[in-house]
């Protein structure tokens, strides 16, 4: 099952709106088939592994990181494929939260006389499939918030200079993280200040994540890099209903996808509405890289599932730009809390990962 989970993780960022599933087929103590969800979400892991196993699948044990699907979609059910292959035993990590499956795959297999074992490495599977689970249960993707800052929590000097606070190895790791997410998201202020690419670079020929920019008024530079490349790498713009129609037309004209969302009482885009809209569009894993205002609104709305911090050994002082905008906290017990999951050195910097408490 650990192998199935590691194989499935290869599809993260490449298979949405489907889950990133891994499958291992074992016959007489030997692995005879392996598979993981193909880019774009099809074919699924099970038929890929069955094709590799061929006749050796008959009487075999199948380890799959998520319950095999039981419904007819663009492809036949994986449960039917396993039954047709004559496997003897199916071991799964967790039940599929999709209402179209939700135990029906397991039931179909048992009805065919196949032994079914469930919840093997269930906690690890729940972490691996978190985005898919949240999309199917709450209608939103899993959200990772990444902040790269100085030792004293600043993301730029007083003049706005920020390239580069962290070193080359840390930046390369960020590109690898982008590649494992469906989308990279920033706020409008960051887009205006940095004119970022938001692409995966230095990783070979890999699928690019969707680029999401949240800007209530769409007051973004139409001559910037994002606009120039909107037809090459997907660009989605979340904006308020009061955005200038001329700017909406202009951004659609350069190839961006426009997503209107509600505003919160303070005037900012409602972070819940943003994630719901992205979930409806099929995203399961979103990697947010700031800025401070967007990051604060996501934290305040309790939408951040994982925090990743890159901390550099440099101090910028109180006049530097803070990593987070105002949270409006009056007491310490109101502050969002996270559980430390990992700390390690990356070049001359430190990366620390925190999960929602």
Short mmCIF file of C-alpha atoms in Angstrom, two decimals:
data_model
loop_
_atom_site.label_atom_id
_atom_site.label_comp_id
_atom_site.label_asym_id
_atom_site.label_seq_id
_atom_site.Cartn_x
_atom_site.Cartn_y
_atom_site.Cartn_z
CA UNK A 1 0.00 0.00 0.00
CA UNK A 2 2.89 2.35 0.71
CA UNK A 3 4.06 1.73 -2.86
CA UNK A 4 0.55 2.36 -4.21
CA UNK A 5 0.40 5.68 -2.35
CA UNK A 6 3.82 6.75 -3.61
CA UNK A 7 2.83 5.86 -7.18
CA UNK A 8 -0.42 7.78 -6.84
CA UNK A 9 1.45 10.88 -5.64
CA UNK A 10 3.12 11.04 -9.07
CA UNK A 11 -0.18 12.26 -10.46
CA UNK A 12 -0.65 15.15 -8.03
CA UNK A 13 -1.15 18.37 -9.95
CA UNK A 14 -1.74 16.49 -13.22
CA UNK A 15 -5.02 14.58 -12.87
CA UNK A 16 -7.62 17.03 -11.53
CA UNK A 17 -10.58 16.88 -11.13
CA UNK A 18 -9.87 13.17 -10.55
CA UNK A 19 -7.98 11.81 -7.54
CA UNK A 20 -4.32 10.84 -7.86
CA UNK A 21 -4.56 7.08 -7.28
CA UNK A 22 -1.90 4.38 -7.26
CA UNK A 23 -2.38 0.65 -7.82
CA UNK A 24 -0.10 -2.37 -7.27
CA UNK A 25 -0.97 -5.95 -8.27
CA UNK A 26 0.81 -8.82 -6.50
CA UNK A 27 0.79 -12.46 -7.60
CA UNK A 28 2.56 -15.13 -5.51
CA UNK A 29 4.64 -12.54 -3.68
CA UNK A 30 5.75 -10.75 -6.86
CA UNK A 31 4.63 -7.38 -8.21
CA UNK A 32 3.14 -8.06 -11.64
CA UNK A 33 1.42 -4.73 -12.32
CA UNK A 34 1.75 -1.10 -11.28
CA UNK A 35 -0.19 1.97 -12.31
CA UNK A 36 -1.15 5.48 -11.37
CA UNK A 37 -3.77 7.89 -12.70
CA UNK A 38 -2.69 9.22 -16.07
CA UNK A 39 -2.36 12.97 -16.80
CA UNK A 40 -5.77 14.47 -17.37
CA UNK A 41 -7.35 11.89 -15.05
CA UNK A 42 -7.72 8.96 -17.48
CA UNK A 43 -7.08 6.11 -17.71
CA UNK A 44 -7.37 5.33 -14.02
CA UNK A 45 -4.68 3.52 -12.05
CA UNK A 46 -6.40 0.12 -11.95
CA UNK A 47 -6.77 -0.52 -15.71
CA UNK A 48 -3.18 0.61 -16.27
CA UNK A 49 -1.94 -1.89 -13.67
CA UNK A 50 -4.23 -4.64 -15.01
CA UNK A 51 -2.93 -4.13 -18.53
CA UNK A 52 0.62 -4.50 -17.27
CA UNK A 53 -0.23 -7.63 -15.26
CA UNK A 54 -2.15 -9.32 -18.06
CA UNK A 55 -3.10 -12.93 -17.26
CA UNK A 56 -1.09 -12.77 -14.02
CA UNK A 57 -3.87 -10.65 -12.51
CA UNK A 58 -6.13 -13.71 -12.16
CA UNK A 59 -6.11 -14.78 -8.52
CA UNK A 60 -3.88 -11.84 -7.54
CA UNK A 61 -4.10 -9.31 -4.73
CA UNK A 62 -4.65 -5.70 -5.75
CA UNK A 63 -3.54 -2.78 -3.55
CA UNK A 64 -5.18 0.52 -4.48
CA UNK A 65 -4.92 3.83 -2.63
CA UNK A 66 -8.63 4.67 -3.06
CA UNK A 67 -11.78 2.60 -3.40
CA UNK A 68 -12.23 1.54 -7.06
CA UNK A 69 -14.93 3.55 -8.82
CA UNK A 70 -18.28 1.88 -9.41
CA UNK A 71 -20.05 4.33 -11.73
CA UNK A 72 -20.08 4.66 -15.51
CA UNK A 73 -18.47 7.95 -16.53
CA UNK A 74 -16.16 8.55 -19.47
CA UNK A 75 -14.66 5.13 -18.71
CA UNK A 76 -16.18 1.89 -17.35
CA UNK A 77 -16.02 1.31 -13.57
CA UNK A 78 -12.68 0.14 -12.23
CA UNK A 79 -14.51 -2.29 -9.93
CA UNK A 80 -15.90 -4.01 -13.03
CA UNK A 81 -12.43 -4.18 -14.56
CA UNK A 82 -11.06 -5.88 -11.43
CA UNK A 83 -13.93 -8.36 -11.42
CA UNK A 84 -13.43 -9.10 -15.10
CA UNK A 85 -9.72 -9.72 -14.54
CA UNK A 86 -10.52 -12.39 -11.94
CA UNK A 87 -8.54 -10.91 -9.04
CA UNK A 88 -8.96 -12.70 -5.71
CA UNK A 89 -8.42 -9.91 -3.19
CA UNK A 90 -8.57 -6.10 -3.18
CA UNK A 91 -6.94 -4.02 -0.43
CA UNK A 92 -7.82 -0.32 -0.30
CA UNK A 93 -6.57 2.60 1.77
CA UNK A 94 -9.84 4.51 2.08
CA UNK A 95 -13.43 4.74 0.90
CA UNK A 96 -14.09 7.13 -1.98
CA UNK A 97 -15.94 10.24 -0.67
CA UNK A 98 -17.58 10.83 -4.07
CA UNK A 99 -21.33 10.22 -3.57
CA UNK A 100 -21.37 8.27 -6.84
CA UNK A 101 -19.05 5.69 -5.25
CA UNK A 102 -18.98 5.96 -1.42
CA UNK A 103 -18.79 2.24 -0.64
CA UNK A 104 -20.46 0.96 -3.80
CA UNK A 105 -17.14 -0.10 -5.31
CA UNK A 106 -16.35 -2.21 -2.27
CA UNK A 107 -19.86 -3.69 -2.31
CA UNK A 108 -19.61 -4.56 -6.02
CA UNK A 109 -16.34 -6.40 -5.43
CA UNK A 110 -17.69 -8.34 -2.44
CA UNK A 111 -20.82 -9.28 -4.38
CA UNK A 112 -18.55 -10.83 -7.02
CA UNK A 113 -16.88 -13.01 -4.37
CA UNK A 114 -13.70 -10.94 -4.09
CA UNK A 115 -12.17 -10.51 -0.64
CA UNK A 116 -12.01 -6.83 0.29
CA UNK A 117 -9.79 -5.30 3.00
CA UNK A 118 -10.17 -1.59 3.73
CA UNK A 119 -8.48 1.27 5.62
CA UNK A 120 -4.88 0.14 5.22
CA UNK A 121 -2.61 3.18 5.80
CA UNK A 122 -5.82 5.20 6.00
CA UNK A 123 -4.25 8.24 7.69
CA UNK A 124 -1.54 8.51 5.04
CA UNK A 125 -4.16 8.13 2.31
CA UNK A 126 -6.33 10.84 3.85
CA UNK A 127 -3.40 13.26 3.64
CA UNK A 128 -2.57 12.23 0.09
CA UNK A 129 -6.19 12.57 -1.10
CA UNK A 130 -7.08 15.61 1.03
CA UNK A 131 -7.78 17.86 -1.94
CA UNK A 132 -10.10 15.34 -3.60
CA UNK A 133 -11.87 14.67 -0.29
CA UNK A 134 -12.44 18.38 0.39
CA UNK A 135 -13.63 18.95 -3.16
CA UNK A 136 -16.20 16.17 -2.87
CA UNK A 137 -17.34 16.94 0.69
CA UNK A 138 -16.99 20.73 1.11
CA UNK A 139 -16.84 21.81 -2.52
CA UNK A 140 -13.41 23.42 -2.23
CA UNK A 141 -9.82 22.40 -2.96
CA UNK A 142 -7.15 21.83 -0.34
CA UNK A 143 -5.11 24.97 0.17
CA UNK A 144 -1.39 25.22 0.86
CA UNK A 145 -0.10 28.65 1.84
CA UNK A 146 3.59 29.24 1.11
CA UNK A 147 5.45 32.18 2.61
CA UNK A 148 9.11 32.96 1.93
CA UNK A 149 10.39 35.54 4.39
CA UNK A 150 13.32 36.96 6.29
CA UNK A 151 14.12 35.79 9.82
CA UNK A 152 11.89 38.58 11.14
CA UNK A 153 8.93 37.70 8.91
CA UNK A 154 9.36 40.27 6.12
CA UNK A 155 8.84 39.59 2.42
CA UNK A 156 10.44 42.78 1.02
CA UNK A 157 12.40 45.84 2.02
CA UNK A 158 10.68 49.17 2.61
CA UNK A 159 11.20 49.97 -1.08
CA UNK A 160 9.60 46.68 -2.21
CA UNK A 161 12.80 44.86 -3.13
CA UNK A 162 12.26 41.11 -2.65
CA UNK A 163 14.41 39.24 -5.19
CA UNK A 164 15.81 37.20 -3.69
CA UNK A 165 15.32 36.76 0.05
CA UNK A 166 15.75 32.98 -0.12
CA UNK A 167 18.39 31.09 -2.08
CA UNK A 168 18.37 29.14 -5.33
CA UNK A 169 17.76 25.74 -3.69
CA UNK A 170 14.71 27.01 -1.85
CA UNK A 171 13.33 28.52 -5.04
CA UNK A 172 13.86 25.25 -6.88
CA UNK A 173 11.91 23.45 -4.17
CA UNK A 174 9.05 25.92 -4.66
CA UNK A 175 8.93 25.02 -8.35
CA UNK A 176 8.67 21.34 -7.40
CA UNK A 177 5.81 22.20 -5.04
CA UNK A 178 4.02 24.13 -7.77
CA UNK A 179 4.27 21.09 -10.03
CA UNK A 180 2.36 18.97 -7.49
CA UNK A 181 -0.59 21.36 -7.31
CA UNK A 182 -3.42 21.98 -9.74
CA UNK A 183 -3.08 25.76 -9.45
CA UNK A 184 -0.81 28.52 -8.16
CA UNK A 185 -2.68 31.49 -6.67
CA UNK A 186 -1.69 35.05 -5.77
CA UNK A 187 -3.41 38.32 -4.96
CA UNK A 188 -3.65 41.30 -7.25
CA UNK A 189 -1.09 43.31 -5.29
CA UNK A 190 1.57 40.65 -5.83
CA UNK A 191 0.71 40.48 -9.53
CA UNK A 192 1.13 44.25 -9.88
CA UNK A 193 4.32 44.47 -7.83
CA UNK A 194 6.21 41.44 -9.17
CA UNK A 195 4.84 40.73 -12.68
CA UNK A 196 5.35 37.02 -11.89
CA UNK A 197 5.32 34.06 -14.27
CA UNK A 198 3.79 31.58 -11.74
CA UNK A 199 5.04 28.70 -13.89
CA UNK A 200 7.08 25.59 -13.12
CA UNK A 201 10.61 26.05 -14.42
CA UNK A 202 13.73 23.92 -14.33
CA UNK A 203 11.74 20.66 -14.03
CA UNK A 204 11.74 19.58 -17.65
CA UNK A 205 8.64 19.31 -19.79
CA UNK A 206 5.91 19.11 -17.13
CA UNK A 207 2.25 20.17 -17.21
CA UNK A 208 1.85 23.73 -15.98
CA UNK A 209 -0.54 24.50 -13.11
CA UNK A 210 -3.40 26.90 -13.64
CA UNK A 211 -2.41 30.44 -12.64
CA UNK A 212 -5.04 32.12 -10.45
CA UNK A 213 -4.98 35.83 -9.61
CA UNK A 214 -7.51 37.31 -7.17
CA UNK A 215 -8.20 40.95 -7.98
CA UNK A 216 -11.51 42.58 -7.12
CA UNK A 217 -11.26 45.38 -9.69
CA UNK A 218 -9.10 43.57 -12.26
CA UNK A 219 -6.68 46.50 -12.08
CA UNK A 220 -3.84 44.33 -13.36
CA UNK A 221 -1.33 45.33 -16.07
CA UNK A 222 -2.54 44.16 -19.45
CA UNK A 223 0.98 44.56 -20.78
CA UNK A 224 2.48 42.24 -18.12
CA UNK A 225 3.79 38.69 -18.42
CA UNK A 226 0.55 37.09 -17.25
CA UNK A 227 -1.44 38.79 -20.00
CA UNK A 228 1.15 38.02 -22.67
CA UNK A 229 1.12 34.30 -21.85
CA UNK A 230 -2.59 33.77 -21.08
CA UNK A 231 -3.08 31.65 -24.19
CA UNK A 232 0.01 29.54 -23.43
CA UNK A 233 -0.52 28.74 -19.73
CA UNK A 234 -4.05 28.84 -18.24
CA UNK A 235 -4.82 32.10 -16.43
CA UNK A 236 -7.92 32.41 -14.25
CA UNK A 237 -8.88 35.76 -12.75
CA UNK A 238 -11.19 35.88 -9.71
CA UNK A 239 -12.81 39.31 -9.57
CA UNK A 240 -15.68 41.16 -7.95
CA UNK A 241 -19.06 41.64 -9.58
CA UNK A 242 -18.29 45.38 -9.63
CA UNK A 243 -15.20 45.02 -11.82
CA UNK A 244 -15.10 47.36 -14.82
CA UNK A 245 -16.81 45.53 -17.73
CA UNK A 246 -14.22 46.95 -20.10
CA UNK A 247 -11.45 45.26 -18.12
CA UNK A 248 -13.42 42.02 -18.06
CA UNK A 249 -13.67 42.16 -21.86
CA UNK A 250 -10.00 43.06 -22.20
CA UNK A 251 -8.82 40.12 -20.10
CA UNK A 252 -11.14 37.73 -21.90
CA UNK A 253 -9.70 39.11 -25.11
CA UNK A 254 -6.16 38.05 -24.18
CA UNK A 255 -7.33 34.53 -23.26
CA UNK A 256 -7.94 34.63 -19.50
CA UNK A 257 -10.84 32.85 -17.83
CA UNK A 258 -12.91 35.27 -15.73
CA UNK A 259 -14.50 34.03 -12.49
CA UNK A 260 -16.79 36.51 -10.69
CA UNK A 261 -17.02 35.97 -6.92
CA UNK A 262 -18.75 37.71 -4.04
CA UNK A 263 -17.05 40.29 -1.85
CA UNK A 264 -16.76 40.12 1.94
CA UNK A 265 -18.10 42.88 4.23
CA UNK A 266 -14.70 44.61 4.34
CA UNK A 267 -14.63 45.04 0.57
CA UNK A 268 -12.15 42.29 -0.27
CA UNK A 269 -13.05 39.27 -2.33
CA UNK A 270 -14.67 36.66 -0.11
CA UNK A 271 -12.04 33.91 0.38
CA UNK A 272 -14.74 31.27 0.89
CA UNK A 273 -16.37 32.27 -2.39
CA UNK A 274 -12.98 32.12 -4.15
CA UNK A 275 -12.28 28.56 -3.05
CA UNK A 276 -15.84 27.42 -3.73
CA UNK A 277 -15.56 28.78 -7.28
CA UNK A 278 -12.22 27.03 -7.79
CA UNK A 279 -13.68 23.81 -6.41
CA UNK A 280 -16.63 24.04 -8.82
CA UNK A 281 -14.11 24.45 -11.64
CA UNK A 282 -12.59 21.10 -10.64
CA UNK A 283 -9.45 22.12 -8.74
CA UNK A 284 -8.41 19.87 -5.85
CA UNK A 285 -5.02 21.30 -4.79
CA UNK A 286 -4.18 25.03 -4.74
CA UNK A 287 -0.77 26.50 -3.86
CA UNK A 288 -1.09 30.09 -2.64
CA UNK A 289 2.01 32.29 -2.72
CA UNK A 290 0.53 35.47 -1.22
CA UNK A 291 0.55 38.41 -0.93
CA UNK A 292 -0.03 39.44 2.62
CA UNK A 293 -3.64 40.54 2.27
CA UNK A 294 -4.82 37.40 0.50
CA UNK A 295 -2.85 35.19 2.89
CA UNK A 296 -4.39 36.90 5.91
CA UNK A 297 -7.92 36.58 4.54
CA UNK A 298 -7.45 32.86 3.89
CA UNK A 299 -6.04 32.28 7.36
CA UNK A 300 -8.81 34.34 8.95
CA UNK A 301 -11.45 32.27 7.16
CA UNK A 302 -9.80 29.01 8.37
CA UNK A 303 -9.23 27.84 4.81
CA UNK A 304 -5.51 27.04 5.02
CA UNK A 305 -4.87 23.31 5.30
CA UNK A 306 -1.08 23.46 5.20
CA UNK A 307 1.49 26.17 5.86
CA UNK A 308 4.92 26.03 4.24
CA UNK A 309 7.46 28.58 5.34
CA UNK A 310 10.87 29.30 3.85
CA UNK A 311 12.93 31.35 6.27
CA UNK A 312 16.18 33.05 5.29
CA UNK A 313 18.96 34.13 7.62
CA UNK A 314 18.50 37.82 6.91
CA UNK A 315 16.74 40.55 8.91
CA UNK A 316 14.90 43.42 7.19
CA UNK A 317 13.49 45.32 10.16
CA UNK A 318 10.13 46.81 11.01
CA UNK A 319 10.09 49.00 7.90
CA UNK A 320 10.05 45.91 5.66
CA UNK A 321 6.82 44.52 4.23
CA UNK A 322 5.21 41.96 6.56
CA UNK A 323 4.46 38.47 5.25
CA UNK A 324 0.87 38.72 6.46
CA UNK A 325 -1.71 41.48 6.42
CA UNK A 326 -3.85 42.36 9.41
CA UNK A 327 -5.80 39.51 11.02
CA UNK A 328 -7.72 41.67 13.47
CA UNK A 329 -6.90 39.54 16.49
CA UNK A 330 -7.56 40.78 20.02
CA UNK A 331 -6.42 37.69 21.91
CA UNK A 332 -3.84 34.96 21.37
CA UNK A 333 -6.44 32.20 21.53
CA UNK A 334 -8.07 33.66 18.40
CA UNK A 335 -4.95 33.06 16.32
CA UNK A 336 -5.05 30.19 13.78
CA UNK A 337 -2.95 27.26 15.01
CA UNK A 338 -0.99 24.69 13.04
CA UNK A 339 0.89 21.52 13.97
CA UNK A 340 4.55 21.23 13.03
CA UNK A 341 5.07 18.40 10.54
CA UNK A 342 8.60 18.91 9.19
CA UNK A 343 11.68 21.13 9.50
CA UNK A 344 14.84 20.88 7.40
CA UNK A 345 17.61 22.91 5.87
CA UNK A 346 17.44 23.78 2.17
CA UNK A 347 20.70 25.31 1.08
CA UNK A 348 21.22 28.32 3.33
CA UNK A 349 17.54 28.53 4.30
CA UNK A 350 15.10 26.58 6.47
CA UNK A 351 11.82 25.09 5.26
CA UNK A 352 9.14 24.28 7.79
CA UNK A 353 5.80 22.61 7.06
CA UNK A 354 2.76 22.88 9.30
CA UNK A 355 -0.57 21.08 9.06
CA UNK A 356 -3.89 22.42 10.27
CA UNK A 357 -4.19 21.59 13.96
#
